[in-house]
CSV table of C-alpha atoms in Angstrom, one decimal:
chain,number,residue,atom,x,y,z
A,1,MET,CA,0.0,0.0,0.0
A,2,SER,CA,1.7,3.1,-1.2
A,3,LEU,CA,1.9,6.2,1.1
A,4,LEU,CA,3.4,8.4,-1.6
A,5,PRO,CA,1.3,11.2,-3.1
A,6,ASP,CA,-1.1,10.1,-5.9
A,7,LEU,CA,0.2,11.8,-9.0
A,8,ALA,CA,-2.8,10.9,-11.3
A,9,PRO,CA,-4.1,14.5,-11.6
A,10,TRP,CA,-0.6,15.8,-12.4
A,11,LYS,CA,-0.1,13.2,-15.1
A,12,ALA,CA,-3.5,13.6,-16.7
A,13,SER,CA,-4.1,17.3,-16.8
A,14,ALA,CA,-1.7,19.9,-18.3
A,15,ASP,CA,-3.9,22.7,-16.9
A,16,PHE,CA,-3.6,21.2,-13.4
A,17,ARG,CA,0.2,21.2,-13.7
A,18,ARG,CA,0.2,24.9,-14.8
A,19,LEU,CA,-2.0,25.9,-11.9
A,20,TRP,CA,0.0,23.8,-9.5
A,21,VAL,CA,3.3,25.4,-10.4
A,22,SER,CA,1.8,28.9,-10.5
A,23,GLY,CA,0.3,28.4,-7.1
A,24,LEU,CA,3.6,27.1,-5.7
A,25,ILE,CA,5.5,30.2,-6.9
A,26,SER,CA,2.8,32.6,-5.9
A,27,SER,CA,2.3,31.1,-2.4
A,28,PHE,CA,6.1,31.2,-1.8
A,29,GLY,CA,6.1,35.0,-2.4
A,30,SER,CA,2.9,35.5,-0.4
A,31,PHE,CA,4.4,33.8,2.6
A,32,LEU,CA,7.3,36.2,2.4
A,33,THR,CA,4.8,39.1,2.8
A,34,PHE,CA,2.8,37.1,5.4
A,35,VAL,CA,5.9,37.2,7.7
A,36,ALA,CA,7.2,40.6,6.7
A,37,LEU,CA,3.9,42.5,7.3
A,38,PRO,CA,3.4,41.7,11.0
A,39,VAL,CA,7.1,42.1,11.7
A,40,GLN,CA,7.0,45.6,10.1
A,41,ILE,CA,3.9,46.6,12.1
A,42,LYS,CA,5.5,45.2,15.3
A,43,ASP,CA,8.7,47.2,14.6
A,44,LEU,CA,6.7,50.4,13.9
A,45,THR,CA,4.2,50.1,16.8
A,46,GLY,CA,5.5,47.6,19.4
A,47,SER,CA,1.9,46.5,20.0
A,48,ALA,CA,0.5,43.0,19.9
A,49,ALA,CA,-3.0,44.5,19.5
A,50,ALA,CA,-1.7,46.4,16.4
A,51,VAL,CA,-0.5,43.2,14.9
A,52,GLY,CA,-3.7,41.4,15.7
A,53,ALA,CA,-5.6,44.3,14.0
A,54,ILE,CA,-4.4,43.0,10.6
A,55,GLY,CA,-7.2,40.4,11.0
A,56,ALA,CA,-9.7,43.1,11.8
A,57,VAL,CA,-9.1,45.1,8.6
A,58,GLU,CA,-9.2,41.9,6.5
A,59,LEU,CA,-12.5,40.6,7.9
A,60,LEU,CA,-15.0,42.8,6.1
A,61,PRO,CA,-13.4,42.4,2.6
A,62,LEU,CA,-13.2,38.6,3.2
A,63,ILE,CA,-16.9,38.4,4.0
A,64,LEU,CA,-18.2,40.8,1.3
A,65,PHE,CA,-15.9,39.8,-1.6
A,66,GLY,CA,-15.8,36.1,-0.7
A,67,LEU,CA,-19.6,35.8,-1.2
A,68,TYR,CA,-19.6,38.0,-4.3
A,69,GLY,CA,-16.5,36.4,-5.6
A,70,GLY,CA,-18.2,33.0,-5.6
A,71,ALA,CA,-21.1,34.4,-7.6
A,72,LEU,CA,-18.5,36.0,-10.1
A,73,ALA,CA,-16.8,32.6,-10.4
A,74,ASP,CA,-20.0,31.0,-11.5
A,75,ALA,CA,-20.9,33.8,-14.0
A,76,LEU,CA,-17.6,34.7,-15.6
A,77,ASP,CA,-14.6,32.9,-17.2
A,78,LYS,CA,-12.7,31.5,-14.3
A,79,ARG,CA,-9.3,31.7,-16.0
A,80,ALA,CA,-9.7,35.4,-16.8
A,81,LEU,CA,-10.8,36.2,-13.3
A,82,ILE,CA,-7.7,34.4,-11.8
A,83,VAL,CA,-5.3,36.3,-14.1
A,84,ARG,CA,-6.7,39.7,-13.3
A,85,THR,CA,-6.7,39.2,-9.6
A,86,GLU,CA,-3.2,37.8,-9.6
A,87,ALA,CA,-1.9,40.8,-11.5
A,88,ALA,CA,-3.7,43.1,-9.0
A,89,GLN,CA,-2.0,41.3,-6.1
A,90,GLY,CA,1.4,42.1,-7.8
A,91,LEU,CA,0.5,45.8,-7.8
A,92,LEU,CA,-0.2,45.6,-4.1
A,93,SER,CA,3.3,44.1,-3.5
A,94,ALA,CA,4.8,46.9,-5.4
A,95,GLY,CA,3.0,49.3,-3.1
A,96,LEU,CA,4.4,47.6,0.0
A,97,LEU,CA,7.9,47.7,-1.5
A,98,ALA,CA,7.6,51.4,-2.2
A,99,ASN,CA,6.5,52.1,1.4
A,100,ALA,CA,9.3,50.0,2.8
A,101,LEU,CA,11.9,52.0,0.9
A,102,LEU,CA,10.7,55.3,2.4
A,103,PRO,CA,13.0,56.9,5.0
A,104,HIS,CA,10.0,56.7,7.5
A,105,PRO,CA,7.5,54.0,6.4
A,106,ALA,CA,3.9,54.7,7.3
A,107,VAL,CA,1.7,52.2,9.1
A,108,TRP,CA,-1.6,52.9,7.4
A,109,PRO,CA,-0.5,51.6,3.9
A,110,LEU,CA,0.2,48.2,5.6
A,111,TYR,CA,-3.4,48.0,6.8
A,112,ALA,CA,-4.8,49.3,3.5
A,113,VAL,CA,-2.8,46.6,1.5
A,114,ALA,CA,-3.9,43.9,3.9
A,115,ALA,CA,-7.6,44.9,3.3
A,116,LEU,CA,-7.2,45.1,-0.5
A,117,SER,CA,-5.3,41.9,-0.7
A,118,ALA,CA,-8.0,40.1,1.3
A,119,ALA,CA,-10.6,41.4,-1.2
A,120,LEU,CA,-8.6,40.1,-4.2
A,121,VAL,CA,-8.0,36.7,-2.6
A,122,SER,CA,-11.7,36.5,-1.8
A,123,VAL,CA,-12.5,37.1,-5.5
A,124,GLN,CA,-9.8,34.8,-6.8
A,125,ARG,CA,-10.1,31.8,-4.6
A,126,PRO,CA,-13.6,30.7,-5.5
A,127,ALA,CA,-12.6,30.8,-9.2
A,128,LEU,CA,-9.5,28.6,-8.4
A,129,ASP,CA,-11.5,26.1,-6.3
A,130,SER,CA,-14.4,25.9,-8.8
A,131,LEU,CA,-12.0,25.4,-11.7
A,132,LEU,CA,-10.4,22.3,-10.2
A,133,PRO,CA,-13.4,19.8,-10.8
A,134,ARG,CA,-13.4,20.9,-14.5
A,135,ILE,CA,-9.8,20.0,-15.1
A,136,VAL,CA,-9.4,16.9,-12.9
A,137,ALA,CA,-11.3,13.5,-13.1
A,138,HIS,CA,-14.0,13.0,-10.4
A,139,ASP,CA,-12.2,10.1,-8.7
A,140,ASP,CA,-8.9,11.9,-8.8
A,141,LEU,CA,-10.3,14.9,-6.8
A,142,PRO,CA,-9.1,13.7,-3.4
A,143,ALA,CA,-5.6,13.2,-4.9
A,144,ALA,CA,-5.8,16.7,-6.4
A,145,ALA,CA,-6.7,18.2,-3.0
A,146,ALA,CA,-3.8,16.4,-1.4
A,147,LEU,CA,-1.4,17.7,-4.1
A,148,ASN,CA,-2.7,21.3,-3.8
A,149,SER,CA,-2.3,21.2,-0.1
A,150,PHE,CA,1.2,19.8,-0.5
A,151,ARG,CA,2.0,22.7,-2.9
A,152,TRP,CA,0.7,25.2,-0.4
A,153,THR,CA,2.8,23.7,2.4
A,154,VAL,CA,6.0,23.7,0.3
A,155,GLY,CA,5.6,27.5,0.0
A,156,GLY,CA,4.6,27.7,3.6
A,157,VAL,CA,7.7,26.0,4.8
A,158,ALA,CA,10.2,27.7,2.4
A,159,GLY,CA,8.5,31.2,2.5
A,160,PRO,CA,8.5,31.9,6.2
A,161,ALA,CA,11.9,30.3,6.8
A,162,VAL,CA,13.5,32.4,4.0
A,163,ALA,CA,11.5,35.4,5.1
A,164,GLY,CA,12.8,35.3,8.6
A,165,LEU,CA,16.4,35.4,7.2
A,166,VAL,CA,15.6,38.0,4.5
A,167,VAL,CA,13.8,40.4,7.0
A,168,ALA,CA,16.6,40.0,9.6
A,169,TYR,CA,19.6,40.3,7.3
A,170,ALA,CA,18.5,42.1,4.1
A,171,GLY,CA,15.4,44.1,5.1
A,172,LEU,CA,11.7,44.2,4.5
A,173,GLY,CA,12.1,45.6,1.0
A,174,TRP,CA,13.7,42.5,-0.3
A,175,ALA,CA,10.8,40.3,1.0
A,176,TYR,CA,8.2,42.6,-0.7
A,177,GLY,CA,10.3,42.7,-3.9
A,178,ALA,CA,10.6,39.0,-4.1
A,179,ASP,CA,6.8,38.7,-3.7
A,180,LEU,CA,6.3,41.0,-6.6
A,181,VAL,CA,8.5,38.9,-8.9
A,182,THR,CA,6.6,35.7,-8.0
A,183,PHE,CA,3.3,37.3,-9.0
A,184,VAL,CA,4.8,38.2,-12.4
A,185,VAL,CA,5.9,34.6,-13.0
A,186,SER,CA,2.6,33.3,-11.7
A,187,VAL,CA,0.5,35.4,-14.1
A,188,ALA,CA,2.6,34.2,-17.1
A,189,LEU,CA,1.8,30.6,-16.2
A,190,VAL,CA,-1.9,31.1,-15.6
A,191,VAL,CA,-2.3,32.8,-19.0
A,192,GLY,CA,-1.5,29.4,-20.5
A,193,VAL,CA,-4.5,27.6,-18.9
A,194,ALA,CA,-7.4,26.9,-21.2
A,195,PRO,CA,-10.4,29.3,-20.9
A,196,SER,CA,-13.1,28.2,-18.5
A,197,PRO,CA,-16.4,30.0,-19.4
A,198,ALA,CA,-19.4,30.1,-17.2
A,199,SER,CA,-21.8,27.1,-17.3
A,200,HIS,CA,-25.0,27.8,-19.2
A,201,GLU,CA,-27.0,27.0,-16.1
A,202,ALA,CA,-25.1,29.4,-13.8
A,203,ALA,CA,-26.9,32.3,-12.3
A,204,LYS,CA,-25.7,35.9,-12.9
A,205,PRO,CA,-24.1,37.6,-9.9
A,206,SER,CA,-26.7,38.9,-7.6
A,207,LEU,CA,-27.9,38.8,-4.0
A,208,ARG,CA,-30.5,36.3,-5.1
A,209,SER,CA,-27.8,34.0,-6.6
A,210,ILE,CA,-25.7,34.3,-3.4
A,211,ALA,CA,-28.7,33.4,-1.3
A,212,GLU,CA,-29.3,30.4,-3.5
A,213,GLY,CA,-25.9,29.1,-2.8
A,214,ALA,CA,-26.3,29.8,1.0
A,215,ARG,CA,-29.6,27.8,1.0
A,216,TYR,CA,-27.9,24.9,-0.7
A,217,ALA,CA,-25.1,24.9,1.9
A,218,TRP,CA,-27.6,25.1,4.8
A,219,ASN,CA,-29.5,22.1,3.5
A,220,ARG,CA,-26.4,20.0,3.2
A,221,LYS,CA,-25.6,19.4,6.8
A,222,GLU,CA,-22.4,17.5,6.1
A,223,LEU,CA,-21.1,20.5,4.2
A,224,LEU,CA,-22.3,22.8,6.9
A,225,GLY,CA,-20.3,20.7,9.4
A,226,THR,CA,-17.0,21.1,7.4
A,227,TYR,CA,-17.5,24.9,7.4
A,228,ALA,CA,-18.3,25.0,11.1
A,229,VAL,CA,-15.5,22.8,12.3
A,230,ASP,CA,-12.9,24.7,10.3
A,231,LEU,CA,-14.2,28.0,11.4
A,232,ALA,CA,-14.1,27.0,15.1
A,233,ALA,CA,-10.6,25.5,14.7
A,234,MET,CA,-9.1,28.6,13.1
A,235,PHE,CA,-10.9,31.2,15.2
A,236,LEU,CA,-10.1,29.6,18.5
A,237,ALA,CA,-6.6,28.1,17.9
A,238,MET,CA,-4.8,30.0,15.2
A,239,PRO,CA,-1.7,31.5,17.0
A,240,LEU,CA,0.1,33.3,14.1
A,241,ALA,CA,-0.6,36.9,15.3
A,242,VAL,CA,1.3,36.4,18.6
A,243,LEU,CA,4.2,34.3,17.3
A,244,PRO,CA,6.6,37.3,17.2
A,245,PHE,CA,5.8,37.9,20.9
A,246,LEU,CA,6.0,34.2,21.8
A,247,ALA,CA,9.5,34.1,20.3
A,248,ASP,CA,10.4,37.1,22.5
A,249,GLU,CA,8.9,35.5,25.6
A,250,LEU,CA,11.0,32.3,25.1
A,251,ASP,CA,14.1,34.4,24.5
A,252,ALA,CA,14.4,33.0,21.0
A,253,ASP,CA,14.1,35.8,18.5
A,254,TRP,CA,16.0,33.6,16.0
A,255,SER,CA,13.1,31.1,16.0
A,256,LEU,CA,10.4,33.4,14.6
A,257,GLY,CA,10.9,32.3,11.0
A,258,LEU,CA,10.9,28.6,12.2
A,259,MET,CA,7.7,29.2,14.2
A,260,TYR,CA,6.0,30.5,11.1
A,261,ALA,CA,7.4,27.6,9.1
A,262,SER,CA,6.6,24.8,11.6
A,263,ILE,CA,2.8,24.6,10.9
A,264,PRO,CA,3.3,24.3,7.1
A,265,ALA,CA,6.3,22.0,7.7
A,266,GLY,CA,4.0,19.5,9.5
A,267,SER,CA,1.5,19.8,6.7
A,268,LEU,CA,4.3,19.1,4.2
A,269,LEU,CA,5.3,15.9,6.0
A,270,VAL,CA,1.7,14.7,5.8
A,271,GLY,CA,1.6,15.7,2.2
A,272,LEU,CA,4.6,13.5,1.4
A,273,VAL,CA,2.7,10.4,2.7
A,274,SER,CA,-0.8,11.4,1.5
A,275,GLY,CA,-1.3,8.4,-0.7
A,276,TRP,CA,-3.5,6.8,2.0
A,277,THR,CA,-6.0,9.6,1.8
A,278,SER,CA,-7.4,8.4,-1.6
A,279,ARG,CA,-8.5,5.2,0.1
A,280,VAL,CA,-10.5,6.8,2.9
A,281,ARG,CA,-14.3,6.9,2.6
A,282,ARG,CA,-15.4,8.4,5.9
A,283,HIS,CA,-14.2,12.0,5.2
A,284,GLY,CA,-16.3,13.7,7.8
A,285,ARG,CA,-14.9,11.7,10.7
A,286,MET,CA,-11.4,12.5,9.6
A,287,VAL,CA,-12.3,16.2,9.5
A,288,VAL,CA,-13.5,16.1,13.1
A,289,LEU,CA,-10.7,14.0,14.4
A,290,SER,CA,-7.9,16.0,12.8
A,291,ALA,CA,-9.4,19.4,13.9
A,292,ALA,CA,-9.7,18.2,17.5
A,293,LEU,CA,-6.1,17.0,17.5
A,294,TRP,CA,-5.0,20.4,16.0
A,295,GLY,CA,-6.5,22.1,19.0
A,296,LEU,CA,-4.8,19.8,21.5
A,297,ALA,CA,-1.4,20.3,19.8
A,298,ILE,CA,-1.8,24.1,19.9
A,299,ALA,CA,-2.8,24.0,23.6
A,300,ALA,CA,0.3,22.0,24.3
A,301,ALA,CA,2.5,24.5,22.4
A,302,GLY,CA,1.2,27.2,24.7
A,303,ALA,CA,1.9,25.2,27.8
A,304,VAL,CA,5.6,24.3,27.2
A,305,ALA,CA,8.5,26.6,27.7
A,306,ASN,CA,11.1,24.9,25.5
A,307,VAL,CA,11.3,26.5,22.1
A,308,TRP,CA,12.1,23.2,20.4
A,309,LEU,CA,9.1,21.6,21.9
A,310,VAL,CA,7.0,24.5,20.7
A,311,LEU,CA,8.3,24.1,17.2
A,312,LEU,CA,7.6,20.3,17.3
A,313,LEU,CA,4.0,20.8,18.5
A,314,LEU,CA,3.3,23.5,15.9
A,315,ALA,CA,4.5,21.0,13.3
A,316,VAL,CA,2.1,18.3,14.7
A,317,ALA,CA,-0.7,20.9,14.6
A,318,GLY,CA,0.1,21.6,10.9
A,319,GLY,CA,0.0,17.9,10.0
A,320,CYS,CA,-3.5,17.7,11.6
A,321,ASP,CA,-4.6,20.8,9.7
A,322,MET,CA,-3.4,19.2,6.5
A,323,VAL,CA,-5.5,16.1,7.0
A,324,SER,CA,-8.5,18.2,7.8
A,325,GLY,CA,-8.0,20.3,4.6
A,326,ILE,CA,-7.6,17.3,2.3
A,327,PHE,CA,-10.9,15.7,3.4
A,328,ARG,CA,-12.8,18.9,3.5
A,329,ALA,CA,-11.8,19.7,-0.1
A,330,ALA,CA,-12.6,16.1,-1.2
A,331,MET,CA,-16.1,16.4,0.2
A,332,TRP,CA,-16.6,19.8,-1.5
A,333,ASN,CA,-15.3,18.8,-4.9
A,334,GLN,CA,-17.0,15.4,-5.1
A,335,THR,CA,-20.5,16.5,-4.1
A,336,ILE,CA,-21.2,20.1,-5.2
A,337,PRO,CA,-22.7,20.6,-8.8
A,338,ASP,CA,-20.7,22.7,-11.3
A,339,GLU,CA,-23.4,25.4,-11.6
A,340,LEU,CA,-23.1,26.1,-7.8
A,341,ARG,CA,-19.4,25.4,-7.4
A,342,GLY,CA,-18.2,29.1,-7.4
A,343,ARG,CA,-20.8,30.3,-4.8
A,344,LEU,CA,-20.1,27.3,-2.5
A,345,ALA,CA,-16.4,28.0,-2.9
A,346,GLY,CA,-17.1,31.5,-1.7
A,347,ILE,CA,-18.7,30.1,1.4
A,348,GLU,CA,-15.8,27.7,1.8
A,349,LEU,CA,-13.5,30.7,1.6
A,350,LEU,CA,-15.2,32.3,4.5
A,351,SER,CA,-14.9,29.1,6.6
A,352,TYR,CA,-11.1,28.8,6.1
A,353,SER,CA,-10.3,32.5,5.9
A,354,VAL,CA,-12.5,34.4,8.3
A,355,GLY,CA,-11.6,31.9,11.0
A,356,PRO,CA,-7.9,32.7,10.9
A,357,THR,CA,-8.6,36.4,10.4
A,358,LEU,CA,-10.8,36.5,13.5
A,359,GLY,CA,-8.3,34.3,15.2
A,360,GLN,CA,-5.6,36.9,14.8
A,361,VAL,CA,-7.9,39.4,16.6
A,362,ARG,CA,-8.7,36.9,19.3
A,363,SER,CA,-5.2,35.8,20.0
A,364,GLY,CA,-3.8,39.3,20.0
A,365,SER,CA,-6.5,40.6,22.3
A,366,MET,CA,-6.3,37.7,24.7
A,367,ALA,CA,-2.5,37.9,24.7
A,368,GLY,CA,-2.8,41.5,25.9
A,369,TRP,CA,-5.3,40.4,28.6
A,370,LEU,CA,-3.9,37.1,29.9
A,371,GLY,CA,-0.5,36.8,28.4
A,372,VAL,CA,0.9,35.3,25.2
A,373,ARG,CA,1.2,31.6,26.3
A,374,ALA,CA,-2.2,31.7,28.0
A,375,SER,CA,-3.7,33.0,24.8
A,376,VAL,CA,-2.2,30.1,22.8
A,377,GLY,CA,-3.0,27.4,25.3
A,378,ALA,CA,-6.6,28.4,26.1
A,379,GLY,CA,-7.4,28.8,22.5
A,380,GLY,CA,-6.3,25.3,21.7
A,381,LEU,CA,-8.5,23.8,24.5
A,382,PHE,CA,-11.5,25.8,23.5
A,383,CYS,CA,-11.0,24.5,19.9
A,384,THR,CA,-11.1,20.9,20.9
A,385,GLY,CA,-14.2,21.4,23.0
A,386,ALA,CA,-16.0,23.2,20.2
A,387,VAL,CA,-15.2,20.6,17.6
A,388,GLY,CA,-16.5,17.9,19.9
A,389,LEU,CA,-19.8,19.7,20.4
A,390,LEU,CA,-20.2,20.3,16.6
A,391,ALA,CA,-19.7,16.6,15.9
A,392,LEU,CA,-22.5,15.8,18.4
A,393,CYS,CA,-24.8,18.4,16.8
A,394,LEU,CA,-24.1,17.5,13.2
A,395,PRO,CA,-24.4,13.7,12.8
A,396,ALA,CA,-24.5,13.9,9.0
A,397,LEU,CA,-20.9,15.0,9.1
A,398,MET,CA,-19.8,11.9,11.1
A,399,SER,CA,-21.8,9.5,8.9
A,400,TYR,CA,-20.6,10.9,5.5
A,401,ASP,CA,-19.3,8.1,3.2
A,402,ALA,CA,-17.8,9.1,-0.2
A,403,GLN,CA,-19.0,6.0,-1.9
A,404,THR,CA,-22.6,6.1,-0.8
A,405,ASN,CA,-23.5,9.8,-0.2
A,406,GLU,CA,-26.3,10.6,-2.6
A,407,HIS,CA,-24.7,13.9,-3.8
A,408,ALA,CA,-21.4,12.2,-4.5
A,409,VAL,CA,-23.1,9.3,-6.3
A,410,ARG,CA,-25.1,11.8,-8.4
A,411,LEU,CA,-22.1,14.0,-9.4
A,412,ARG,CA,-20.0,10.9,-10.2
A,413,ALA,CA,-22.6,9.7,-12.6
A,414,ARG,CA,-22.9,13.1,-14.3
A,415,ARG,CA,-19.2,13.4,-14.7
A,416,THR,CA,-18.9,9.8,-16.1
A,417,ALA,CA,-21.7,10.4,-18.5
A,418,GLY,CA,-20.2,13.8,-19.6
A,419,SER,CA,-23.4,15.6,-18.7
A,420,ALA,CA,-22.1,17.9,-16.0
A,421,PRO,CA,-22.6,21.6,-16.9
A,422,GLY,CA,-19.4,23.1,-18.3
A,423,LEU,CA,-17.8,19.7,-18.9
A,424,ALA,CA,-17.6,17.9,-22.3
A,425,ALA,CA,-16.7,14.7,-20.5
A,426,ASP,CA,-14.8,13.4,-17.5
A,427,PRO,CA,-11.1,14.0,-18.3
A,428,ALA,CA,-10.3,10.5,-17.2
A,429,GLN,CA,-12.7,8.9,-19.6
A,430,PRO,CA,-11.6,7.9,-23.1
A,431,SER,CA,-13.3,9.6,-26.0
């Protein structure tokens, strides 16, 4: 039984390969900025609350543009939407670079760019997520989710680790400049992806179409469970905003880049042995178990005083988050019809983006009230408790089976018959 990643999507789809490489390059650069931005705010203000406020300014754009971005993804050409938002992200990186090169950099542009970047990601991500089922065979979607998560973690490991060194020894401008270059390369790769026009059954962007997607999600309790579990895990146990202060408290300033890299490093290790995930049927149970273990690992990281143990526990947490992400994505991609995929991807974006965003506010505020380590530890315990309660309240999530779920069976049949909207045929089927 092979544990190595399943490469079937990579071998079968040239568009998947282009998007995978583009995403790897872009995520590497984005993680450079992800580390540099809070470090710059910390240096300019010296306030944990000011760092946590990054999440506050990102919250409204994530909510508004995430929902509308999902409707746009259903109504417009997905490839064109991805190209335009990626180019706009590059312009924001140029703005951060220009501000960093000033003799006295201002704080407000950092918050402005964080808000605008959140809006662009919210528009782009539903298009990326809803494009995946069009370019990958139905039965290969769990493998594609694992490969995409693995790609993200490679950037997550390399980006923060390099960023810590770049910021410390070369300066913030180099981090922002490198991010700008990665966006240029990423745009050039995405341009080569085949156009992906709207399905003829897709609704035009409107409040009514957004509400239609929300009703569908509400009626699918197993999907609702994936959103709720991830939202709870990220809101209650995401410690990223206070890591600069945790490194200071442990007298290990040198470890900041490693702390940021530890969570994606754990995810990377799981990705390297993700072949087993394609053979799991009870996806909902794996989502619940891995989210609960994520909370316990974060709680333990807040309780120990040895920096190496903290790094190890953050890596364990990252591995658990990777498992949760793989099975959430598999459930979404294998059960949601094409004409609703963009709007549901917008709702998914809220579940895995609003949670960390609010989590930054929670962890920063609680750190100012109770202390940094107490903020981390208590958040992890609250997370595990909340996940357990959600599992009890949403039995459909625990009973989900990828082989027998009615929505998965229906979509598999449509893909195999080549009747899914927007698809000529399942890419895996011979013509």
